[in-house]
Amino acid sequence: MSILSQEQLYVAILNIICITLGLVAFFIARSSTFFRSIIYLAIYSILACLVYLLLDAPDVAMTEAAIGACLTTVILLTIAHKFEGAVMISTKQSSYLAAILCSALGMSLLYLGYNITEYGSYNAVHGGDSKYYLANTKAEIGINSVVAAILASYRGFDTLGETTVVMMAGLASLMILSSREKDAK
Amino acid sequence: MQNKEAITQLVTNFIFPFICFFALYIQLNGEASPGGGFQAGAIFASAIIGLRVTGIKMMQSYDNQNLLVKAAGCGVLIYALTGLLCMLMQKHYLDYNALYTIKTTGQVIGITSIELGVAITVAATMLLIYNKFVEIIYNSTS
């Protein structure tokens, strides 16, 4: 076996993880117990976290691990604790149509994926703003992390909107779940 | 043994302050290394949820729904008010150059305060959602 360069090694590991992601997604869809699909979802989250790490995005990987692999799994497990032993039964009719639709969506996404610009090139969709940010962050803002500078200073208004959305999501879920209690009474 | 969950409760009690300290570390080093407000809030809320899951009855005040809703609102308020503060110094909204005489120090002050607001909001929201789910699952009689 010849020695691979570092870039080829990255690409090989990324391909292996993505194929495993596809397999895990298949198992999520076709598992018979609620509990098993929760565990497969947690595995999917951890593998996605690894993919983000390999693509040089450690912030996203940290957030995915904390929220996808930990919080979502814990909430789903508290629900599964209540519905222990529930088995999901799907009718054959809707299953075929769903399979056809999902494969069509997957194929179209694969086709679109071939036309995306190469990873890390300067011709990406955002039009080269990254050159300005990389050149001027140390002089204008004075911090080392360009990601934090873009998130908090150059695009600070977008982050304000993001934080408001997080608060709104929490309040909306409170409203939806509370109204269910009033119906039950 | 008193109960079956004694081992997990002991270990979770032991490790809880380390997780909180780690969340503080990630919050304060958001400018030099990967991290920031979102991650720190998620990790702090995960620590408290970890206490709840193993059945430890500590920190009951973090259960109070009114307090958590107000905390989530306070986080967004801190963010918006730093922007307003920049505007009071005759600059644009969220223009951190106005916060100090030296521009780069003003930027660092602004970034630190908005990351604090973001961390408070994210932690409060995660705790809210988890507490609501637990309350529904364990109080309904079916």
mmCIF file of C-alpha atoms in Angstrom:
data_model
loop_
_atom_site.group_PDB
_atom_site.id
_atom_site.type_symbol
_atom_site.label_atom_id
_atom_site.label_comp_id
_atom_site.label_asym_id
_atom_site.label_seq_id
_atom_site.Cartn_x
_atom_site.Cartn_y
_atom_site.Cartn_z
ATOM 1 C CA MET A 1 0.000 0.000 0.000
ATOM 2 C CA SER A 2 1.552 3.279 -1.086
ATOM 3 C CA ILE A 3 1.812 6.183 1.301
ATOM 4 C CA LEU A 4 -0.979 8.727 0.714
ATOM 5 C CA SER A 5 -0.411 12.449 0.997
ATOM 6 C CA GLN A 6 -2.244 14.252 3.776
ATOM 7 C CA GLU A 7 -4.846 15.696 1.448
ATOM 8 C CA GLN A 8 -5.624 12.306 -0.053
ATOM 9 C CA LEU A 9 -5.909 10.889 3.455
ATOM 10 C CA TYR A 10 -8.409 13.587 4.413
ATOM 11 C CA VAL A 11 -10.471 12.915 1.305
ATOM 12 C CA ALA A 12 -10.394 9.155 1.904
ATOM 13 C CA ILE A 13 -11.542 9.472 5.532
ATOM 14 C CA LEU A 14 -14.242 11.952 4.491
ATOM 15 C CA ASN A 15 -15.535 9.527 1.867
ATOM 16 C CA ILE A 16 -15.627 6.654 4.359
ATOM 17 C CA ILE A 17 -17.532 8.758 6.909
ATOM 18 C CA CYS A 18 -20.037 9.956 4.310
ATOM 19 C CA ILE A 19 -20.753 6.413 3.140
ATOM 20 C CA THR A 20 -21.287 5.423 6.774
ATOM 21 C CA LEU A 21 -23.663 8.378 7.147
ATOM 22 C CA GLY A 22 -25.719 7.036 4.266
ATOM 23 C CA LEU A 23 -25.900 3.612 5.891
ATOM 24 C CA VAL A 24 -26.894 5.077 9.253
ATOM 25 C CA ALA A 25 -29.628 7.136 7.579
ATOM 26 C CA PHE A 26 -30.978 3.959 6.017
ATOM 27 C CA PHE A 27 -31.030 2.308 9.444
ATOM 28 C CA ILE A 28 -32.810 5.302 10.989
ATOM 29 C CA ALA A 29 -35.571 5.037 8.433
ATOM 30 C CA ARG A 30 -35.975 1.272 8.625
ATOM 31 C CA SER A 31 -35.576 0.550 12.327
ATOM 32 C CA SER A 32 -38.467 -1.131 14.072
ATOM 33 C CA THR A 33 -38.187 0.278 17.587
ATOM 34 C CA PHE A 34 -38.295 3.895 18.693
ATOM 35 C CA PHE A 35 -35.293 3.362 20.948
ATOM 36 C CA ARG A 36 -33.080 2.054 18.176
ATOM 37 C CA SER A 37 -33.785 4.983 15.878
ATOM 38 C CA ILE A 38 -32.826 7.398 18.697
ATOM 39 C CA ILE A 39 -29.455 5.696 19.061
ATOM 40 C CA TYR A 40 -28.925 5.796 15.296
ATOM 41 C CA LEU A 41 -29.751 9.513 15.293
ATOM 42 C CA ALA A 42 -27.089 10.088 17.953
ATOM 43 C CA ILE A 43 -24.565 8.151 15.859
ATOM 44 C CA TYR A 44 -25.513 10.277 12.852
ATOM 45 C CA SER A 45 -24.907 13.461 14.859
ATOM 46 C CA ILE A 46 -21.475 12.333 16.016
ATOM 47 C CA LEU A 47 -20.419 11.365 12.478
ATOM 48 C CA ALA A 48 -21.658 14.726 11.167
ATOM 49 C CA CYS A 49 -19.569 16.394 13.885
ATOM 50 C CA LEU A 50 -16.513 14.521 12.560
ATOM 51 C CA VAL A 51 -17.295 15.677 9.016
ATOM 52 C CA TYR A 52 -17.425 19.286 10.170
ATOM 53 C CA LEU A 53 -14.066 18.851 11.914
ATOM 54 C CA LEU A 54 -12.485 17.453 8.766
ATOM 55 C CA LEU A 55 -13.831 20.396 6.758
ATOM 56 C CA ASP A 56 -12.068 22.902 9.081
ATOM 57 C CA ALA A 57 -15.143 24.133 10.991
ATOM 58 C CA PRO A 58 -14.509 23.433 14.701
ATOM 59 C CA ASP A 59 -17.159 25.895 15.932
ATOM 60 C CA VAL A 60 -19.886 24.107 14.032
ATOM 61 C CA ALA A 61 -18.551 20.725 15.191
ATOM 62 C CA MET A 62 -18.698 21.812 18.845
ATOM 63 C CA THR A 63 -22.250 23.086 18.509
ATOM 64 C CA GLU A 64 -23.367 19.961 16.655
ATOM 65 C CA ALA A 65 -21.892 17.720 19.341
ATOM 66 C CA ALA A 66 -23.473 19.669 22.190
ATOM 67 C CA ILE A 67 -26.924 20.071 20.700
ATOM 68 C CA GLY A 68 -27.326 17.252 18.189
ATOM 69 C CA ALA A 69 -25.583 14.431 19.967
ATOM 70 C CA CYS A 70 -26.410 15.439 23.538
ATOM 71 C CA LEU A 71 -29.501 17.596 23.961
ATOM 72 C CA THR A 72 -31.660 16.084 21.227
ATOM 73 C CA THR A 73 -30.790 12.555 22.299
ATOM 74 C CA VAL A 74 -31.627 13.281 25.935
ATOM 75 C CA ILE A 75 -34.997 14.819 25.072
ATOM 76 C CA LEU A 76 -35.875 11.927 22.768
ATOM 77 C CA LEU A 77 -34.812 9.424 25.415
ATOM 78 C CA THR A 78 -37.097 10.999 28.026
ATOM 79 C CA ILE A 79 -39.932 10.599 25.528
ATOM 80 C CA ALA A 80 -38.898 7.018 24.752
ATOM 81 C CA HIS A 81 -38.872 6.221 28.464
ATOM 82 C CA LYS A 82 -42.571 6.904 28.480
ATOM 83 C CA PHE A 83 -43.436 4.975 25.331
ATOM 84 C CA GLU A 84 -41.368 1.926 26.158
ATOM 85 C CA GLY A 85 -41.861 -0.982 23.833
ATOM 86 C CA ALA A 86 -43.674 0.951 21.138
ATOM 87 C CA VAL A 87 -43.209 -0.523 17.701
ATOM 88 C CA MET A 88 -43.626 1.508 14.573
ATOM 89 C CA ILE A 89 -45.681 -0.085 11.827
ATOM 90 C CA SER A 90 -45.725 1.429 8.355
ATOM 91 C CA THR A 91 -48.105 0.506 5.605
ATOM 92 C CA LYS A 92 -46.635 -0.728 2.369
ATOM 93 C CA GLN A 93 -48.401 1.797 0.147
ATOM 94 C CA SER A 94 -46.882 5.004 1.498
ATOM 95 C CA SER A 95 -43.488 3.348 1.915
ATOM 96 C CA TYR A 96 -42.921 2.864 -1.844
ATOM 97 C CA LEU A 97 -43.926 6.411 -2.722
ATOM 98 C CA ALA A 98 -41.746 7.792 0.056
ATOM 99 C CA ALA A 99 -38.782 5.736 -1.159
ATOM 100 C CA ILE A 100 -39.185 7.020 -4.723
ATOM 101 C CA LEU A 101 -39.479 10.633 -3.598
ATOM 102 C CA CYS A 102 -36.471 10.400 -1.298
ATOM 103 C CA SER A 103 -34.293 8.799 -3.965
ATOM 104 C CA ALA A 104 -35.308 11.488 -6.450
ATOM 105 C CA LEU A 105 -34.384 14.180 -3.947
ATOM 106 C CA GLY A 106 -31.067 12.491 -3.203
ATOM 107 C CA MET A 107 -30.160 12.156 -6.880
ATOM 108 C CA SER A 108 -30.973 15.792 -7.585
ATOM 109 C CA LEU A 109 -28.839 16.883 -4.637
ATOM 110 C CA LEU A 110 -25.962 14.748 -5.908
ATOM 111 C CA TYR A 111 -26.281 16.298 -9.360
ATOM 112 C CA LEU A 112 -26.300 19.804 -7.920
ATOM 113 C CA GLY A 113 -23.318 18.953 -5.760
ATOM 114 C CA TYR A 114 -21.112 18.425 -8.779
ATOM 115 C CA ASN A 115 -21.545 22.063 -9.795
ATOM 116 C CA ILE A 116 -20.454 23.600 -6.502
ATOM 117 C CA THR A 117 -17.058 25.322 -6.646
ATOM 118 C CA GLU A 118 -14.098 23.496 -5.219
ATOM 119 C CA TYR A 119 -13.621 23.417 -1.456
ATOM 120 C CA GLY A 120 -11.495 26.349 -0.305
ATOM 121 C CA SER A 121 -11.277 28.266 -3.550
ATOM 122 C CA TYR A 122 -11.655 32.025 -3.711
ATOM 123 C CA ASN A 123 -14.454 31.867 -6.281
ATOM 124 C CA ALA A 124 -17.072 30.721 -3.816
ATOM 125 C CA VAL A 125 -20.656 31.903 -3.769
ATOM 126 C CA HIS A 126 -20.046 34.812 -1.441
ATOM 127 C CA GLY A 127 -18.021 36.561 -4.107
ATOM 128 C CA GLY A 128 -14.620 37.018 -2.509
ATOM 129 C CA ASP A 129 -15.524 38.867 0.684
ATOM 130 C CA SER A 130 -13.302 36.390 2.446
ATOM 131 C CA LYS A 131 -10.225 38.071 0.976
ATOM 132 C CA TYR A 132 -11.159 41.347 2.660
ATOM 133 C CA TYR A 133 -11.923 39.666 5.980
ATOM 134 C CA LEU A 134 -8.710 37.630 6.005
ATOM 135 C CA ALA A 135 -6.608 40.671 5.168
ATOM 136 C CA ASN A 136 -8.178 43.225 7.486
ATOM 137 C CA THR A 137 -9.272 41.381 10.629
ATOM 138 C CA LYS A 138 -6.044 41.760 12.571
ATOM 139 C CA ALA A 139 -5.732 45.445 11.757
ATOM 140 C CA GLU A 140 -9.323 46.586 12.232
ATOM 141 C CA ILE A 141 -10.598 44.329 14.992
ATOM 142 C CA GLY A 142 -7.464 42.962 16.580
ATOM 143 C CA ILE A 143 -8.547 39.416 17.427
ATOM 144 C CA ASN A 144 -7.058 36.211 16.128
ATOM 145 C CA SER A 145 -10.152 34.264 15.186
ATOM 146 C CA VAL A 146 -11.541 35.455 11.846
ATOM 147 C CA VAL A 147 -14.716 33.422 12.383
ATOM 148 C CA ALA A 148 -15.518 35.242 15.616
ATOM 149 C CA ALA A 149 -14.724 38.579 13.980
ATOM 150 C CA ILE A 150 -17.120 37.944 11.091
ATOM 151 C CA LEU A 151 -19.816 36.567 13.381
ATOM 152 C CA ALA A 152 -19.676 39.255 16.027
ATOM 153 C CA SER A 153 -18.361 42.360 14.366
ATOM 154 C CA TYR A 154 -18.533 42.422 10.574
ATOM 155 C CA ARG A 155 -21.925 40.649 10.511
ATOM 156 C CA GLY A 156 -23.015 41.507 14.038
ATOM 157 C CA PHE A 157 -26.535 42.443 13.014
ATOM 158 C CA ASP A 158 -27.154 38.973 11.550
ATOM 159 C CA THR A 159 -26.067 37.422 14.834
ATOM 160 C CA LEU A 160 -28.561 39.630 16.646
ATOM 161 C CA GLY A 161 -31.271 38.182 14.420
ATOM 162 C CA GLU A 162 -29.977 34.658 15.095
ATOM 163 C CA THR A 163 -30.130 35.158 18.858
ATOM 164 C CA THR A 164 -33.666 36.506 18.597
ATOM 165 C CA VAL A 165 -34.623 33.433 16.562
ATOM 166 C CA VAL A 166 -33.225 31.152 19.287
ATOM 167 C CA MET A 167 -35.295 32.963 21.915
ATOM 168 C CA MET A 168 -38.395 32.832 19.688
ATOM 169 C CA ALA A 169 -37.950 29.088 19.142
ATOM 170 C CA GLY A 170 -37.915 28.499 22.883
ATOM 171 C CA LEU A 171 -40.967 30.670 23.485
ATOM 172 C CA ALA A 172 -42.870 29.131 20.575
ATOM 173 C CA SER A 173 -42.242 25.600 21.808
ATOM 174 C CA LEU A 174 -43.443 26.699 25.259
ATOM 175 C CA MET A 175 -46.653 28.061 23.767
ATOM 176 C CA ILE A 176 -47.328 24.958 21.685
ATOM 177 C CA LEU A 177 -46.668 22.521 24.511
ATOM 178 C CA SER A 178 -48.639 24.529 27.054
ATOM 179 C CA SER A 179 -51.778 24.640 24.988
ATOM 180 C CA ARG A 180 -51.740 20.848 24.885
ATOM 181 C CA GLU A 181 -52.001 20.760 28.686
ATOM 182 C CA LYS A 182 -55.036 23.003 28.623
ATOM 183 C CA ASP A 183 -56.742 20.711 26.115
ATOM 184 C CA ALA A 184 -56.076 17.713 28.314
ATOM 185 C CA LYS A 185 -57.752 19.240 31.341
ATOM 186 C CA MET B 1 -26.485 1.104 48.373
ATOM 187 C CA GLN B 2 -29.250 3.579 48.877
ATOM 188 C CA ASN B 3 -30.566 3.532 45.363
ATOM 189 C CA LYS B 4 -29.626 1.986 42.060
ATOM 190 C CA GLU B 5 -28.372 5.223 40.558
ATOM 191 C CA ALA B 6 -25.817 6.058 43.230
ATOM 192 C CA ILE B 7 -22.794 5.627 41.003
ATOM 193 C CA THR B 8 -23.984 7.877 38.171
ATOM 194 C CA GLN B 9 -25.143 10.476 40.673
ATOM 195 C CA LEU B 10 -21.777 10.495 42.413
ATOM 196 C CA VAL B 11 -19.830 10.849 39.180
ATOM 197 C CA THR B 12 -22.155 13.562 37.836
ATOM 198 C CA ASN B 13 -21.866 15.500 41.102
ATOM 199 C CA PHE B 14 -18.114 15.292 40.815
ATOM 200 C CA ILE B 15 -17.852 16.348 37.172
ATOM 201 C CA PHE B 16 -20.459 19.146 37.163
ATOM 202 C CA PRO B 17 -18.141 22.012 38.265
ATOM 203 C CA PHE B 18 -15.560 21.013 35.670
ATOM 204 C CA ILE B 19 -18.116 21.236 32.882
ATOM 205 C CA CYS B 20 -19.255 24.666 34.098
ATOM 206 C CA PHE B 21 -15.658 25.841 34.229
ATOM 207 C CA PHE B 22 -15.083 24.517 30.731
ATOM 208 C CA ALA B 23 -18.115 26.478 29.508
ATOM 209 C CA LEU B 24 -16.651 29.632 31.064
ATOM 210 C CA TYR B 25 -13.318 28.914 29.382
ATOM 211 C CA ILE B 26 -14.920 28.532 25.978
ATOM 212 C CA GLN B 27 -16.966 31.689 26.502
ATOM 213 C CA LEU B 28 -13.966 33.837 27.375
ATOM 214 C CA ASN B 29 -11.685 32.407 24.686
ATOM 215 C CA GLY B 30 -14.215 32.882 21.908
ATOM 216 C CA GLU B 31 -11.971 35.438 20.249
ATOM 217 C CA ALA B 32 -8.796 33.415 20.008
ATOM 218 C CA SER B 33 -9.954 29.832 19.551
ATOM 219 C CA PRO B 34 -13.128 28.145 18.303
ATOM 220 C CA GLY B 35 -15.966 28.784 20.667
ATOM 221 C CA GLY B 36 -17.983 31.793 21.603
ATOM 222 C CA GLY B 37 -21.388 32.425 23.044
ATOM 223 C CA PHE B 38 -23.444 29.700 21.341
ATOM 224 C CA GLN B 39 -21.165 26.850 22.315
ATOM 225 C CA ALA B 40 -20.656 28.073 25.881
ATOM 226 C CA GLY B 41 -24.396 28.422 26.495
ATOM 227 C CA ALA B 42 -25.040 24.941 25.107
ATOM 228 C CA ILE B 43 -22.348 23.373 27.289
ATOM 229 C CA PHE B 44 -23.543 25.095 30.459
ATOM 230 C CA ALA B 45 -27.119 24.002 29.825
ATOM 231 C CA SER B 46 -25.873 20.469 29.124
ATOM 232 C CA ALA B 47 -24.215 20.404 32.536
ATOM 233 C CA ILE B 48 -27.458 21.294 34.330
ATOM 234 C CA ILE B 49 -29.473 18.878 32.187
ATOM 235 C CA GLY B 50 -26.948 16.205 33.096
ATOM 236 C CA LEU B 51 -27.753 16.805 36.755
ATOM 237 C CA ARG B 52 -31.476 16.501 36.061
ATOM 238 C CA VAL B 53 -31.210 13.310 34.028
ATOM 239 C CA THR B 54 -29.432 11.382 36.771
ATOM 240 C CA GLY B 55 -32.028 12.460 39.291
ATOM 241 C CA ILE B 56 -30.052 14.870 41.437
ATOM 242 C CA LYS B 57 -32.312 17.422 43.087
ATOM 243 C CA MET B 58 -29.949 20.360 43.098
ATOM 244 C CA MET B 59 -30.408 23.845 41.692
ATOM 245 C CA GLN B 60 -34.181 23.914 41.788
ATOM 246 C CA SER B 61 -34.192 27.597 40.888
ATOM 247 C CA TYR B 62 -33.120 26.690 37.357
ATOM 248 C CA ASP B 63 -36.523 25.029 36.993
ATOM 249 C CA ASN B 64 -38.473 28.240 37.323
ATOM 250 C CA GLN B 65 -40.075 28.927 33.960
ATOM 251 C CA ASN B 66 -40.666 32.637 34.584
ATOM 252 C CA LEU B 67 -37.042 33.193 35.519
ATOM 253 C CA LEU B 68 -35.776 31.366 32.445
ATOM 254 C CA VAL B 69 -38.058 33.281 30.076
ATOM 255 C CA LYS B 70 -36.864 36.548 31.548
ATOM 256 C CA ALA B 71 -33.245 35.381 31.275
ATOM 257 C CA ALA B 72 -33.687 34.566 27.592
ATOM 258 C CA GLY B 73 -35.113 38.020 27.027
ATOM 259 C CA CYS B 74 -32.265 39.605 29.010
ATOM 260 C CA GLY B 75 -29.697 37.984 26.730
ATOM 261 C CA VAL B 76 -31.161 39.567 23.610
ATOM 262 C CA LEU B 77 -31.540 42.817 25.553
ATOM 263 C CA ILE B 78 -27.831 42.876 26.439
ATOM 264 C CA TYR B 79 -26.993 42.379 22.771
ATOM 265 C CA ALA B 80 -29.331 45.106 21.567
ATOM 266 C CA LEU B 81 -28.279 47.534 24.288
ATOM 267 C CA THR B 82 -24.578 47.388 23.354
ATOM 268 C CA GLY B 83 -25.618 48.363 19.856
ATOM 269 C CA LEU B 84 -27.681 51.207 21.272
ATOM 270 C CA LEU B 85 -24.729 52.287 23.423
ATOM 271 C CA CYS B 86 -22.621 52.579 20.285
ATOM 272 C CA MET B 87 -25.358 54.725 18.796
ATOM 273 C CA LEU B 88 -25.356 57.034 21.826
ATOM 274 C CA MET B 89 -21.690 57.763 21.121
ATOM 275 C CA GLN B 90 -22.647 59.228 17.734
ATOM 276 C CA LYS B 91 -21.720 56.235 15.602
ATOM 277 C CA HIS B 92 -23.752 53.622 13.739
ATOM 278 C CA TYR B 93 -25.747 50.885 15.469
ATOM 279 C CA LEU B 94 -23.404 48.058 16.575
ATOM 280 C CA ASP B 95 -20.315 50.004 15.514
ATOM 281 C CA TYR B 96 -17.949 48.944 18.295
ATOM 282 C CA ASN B 97 -15.326 51.531 17.371
ATOM 283 C CA ALA B 98 -17.285 53.975 19.530
ATOM 284 C CA LEU B 99 -16.840 52.113 22.793
ATOM 285 C CA TYR B 100 -13.289 53.211 23.566
ATOM 286 C CA THR B 101 -10.709 55.658 22.311
ATOM 287 C CA ILE B 102 -8.546 52.908 20.807
ATOM 288 C CA LYS B 103 -10.520 51.183 18.059
ATOM 289 C CA THR B 104 -9.335 47.597 18.501
ATOM 290 C CA THR B 105 -9.985 47.658 22.250
ATOM 291 C CA GLY B 106 -13.469 48.984 21.593
ATOM 292 C CA GLN B 107 -14.083 46.065 19.224
ATOM 293 C CA VAL B 108 -12.966 43.552 21.859
ATOM 294 C CA ILE B 109 -15.224 45.152 24.493
ATOM 295 C CA GLY B 110 -18.188 45.012 22.132
ATOM 296 C CA ILE B 111 -17.570 41.415 21.087
ATOM 297 C CA THR B 112 -17.202 40.230 24.691
ATOM 298 C CA SER B 113 -20.463 41.825 25.788
ATOM 299 C CA ILE B 114 -22.503 40.475 22.896
ATOM 300 C CA GLU B 115 -21.111 36.969 23.396
ATOM 301 C CA LEU B 116 -22.291 37.188 27.006
ATOM 302 C CA GLY B 117 -25.810 38.018 25.838
ATOM 303 C CA VAL B 118 -25.805 35.173 23.335
ATOM 304 C CA ALA B 119 -24.626 32.641 25.937
ATOM 305 C CA ILE B 120 -27.352 33.629 28.405
ATOM 306 C CA THR B 121 -30.081 33.337 25.778
ATOM 307 C CA VAL B 122 -28.934 29.972 24.427
ATOM 308 C CA ALA B 123 -28.563 28.408 27.888
ATOM 309 C CA ALA B 124 -31.951 29.692 29.050
ATOM 310 C CA THR B 125 -33.695 28.433 25.908
ATOM 311 C CA MET B 126 -32.180 24.966 26.131
ATOM 312 C CA LEU B 127 -33.181 24.659 29.789
ATOM 313 C CA LEU B 128 -36.699 25.916 28.998
ATOM 314 C CA ILE B 129 -37.283 23.344 26.280
ATOM 315 C CA TYR B 130 -35.900 20.471 28.336
ATOM 316 C CA ASN B 131 -37.901 21.376 31.450
ATOM 317 C CA LYS B 132 -41.120 21.667 29.444
ATOM 318 C CA PHE B 133 -40.648 18.256 27.874
ATOM 319 C CA VAL B 134 -39.906 16.614 31.222
ATOM 320 C CA GLU B 135 -42.907 18.298 32.824
ATOM 321 C CA ILE B 136 -45.222 17.063 30.100
ATOM 322 C CA ILE B 137 -43.875 13.529 29.957
ATOM 323 C CA TYR B 138 -43.838 12.905 33.682
ATOM 324 C CA ASN B 139 -47.043 14.717 34.658
ATOM 325 C CA SER B 140 -49.474 13.390 32.104
ATOM 326 C CA THR B 141 -51.474 10.410 33.269
ATOM 327 C CA SER B 142 -51.692 8.037 30.350
#
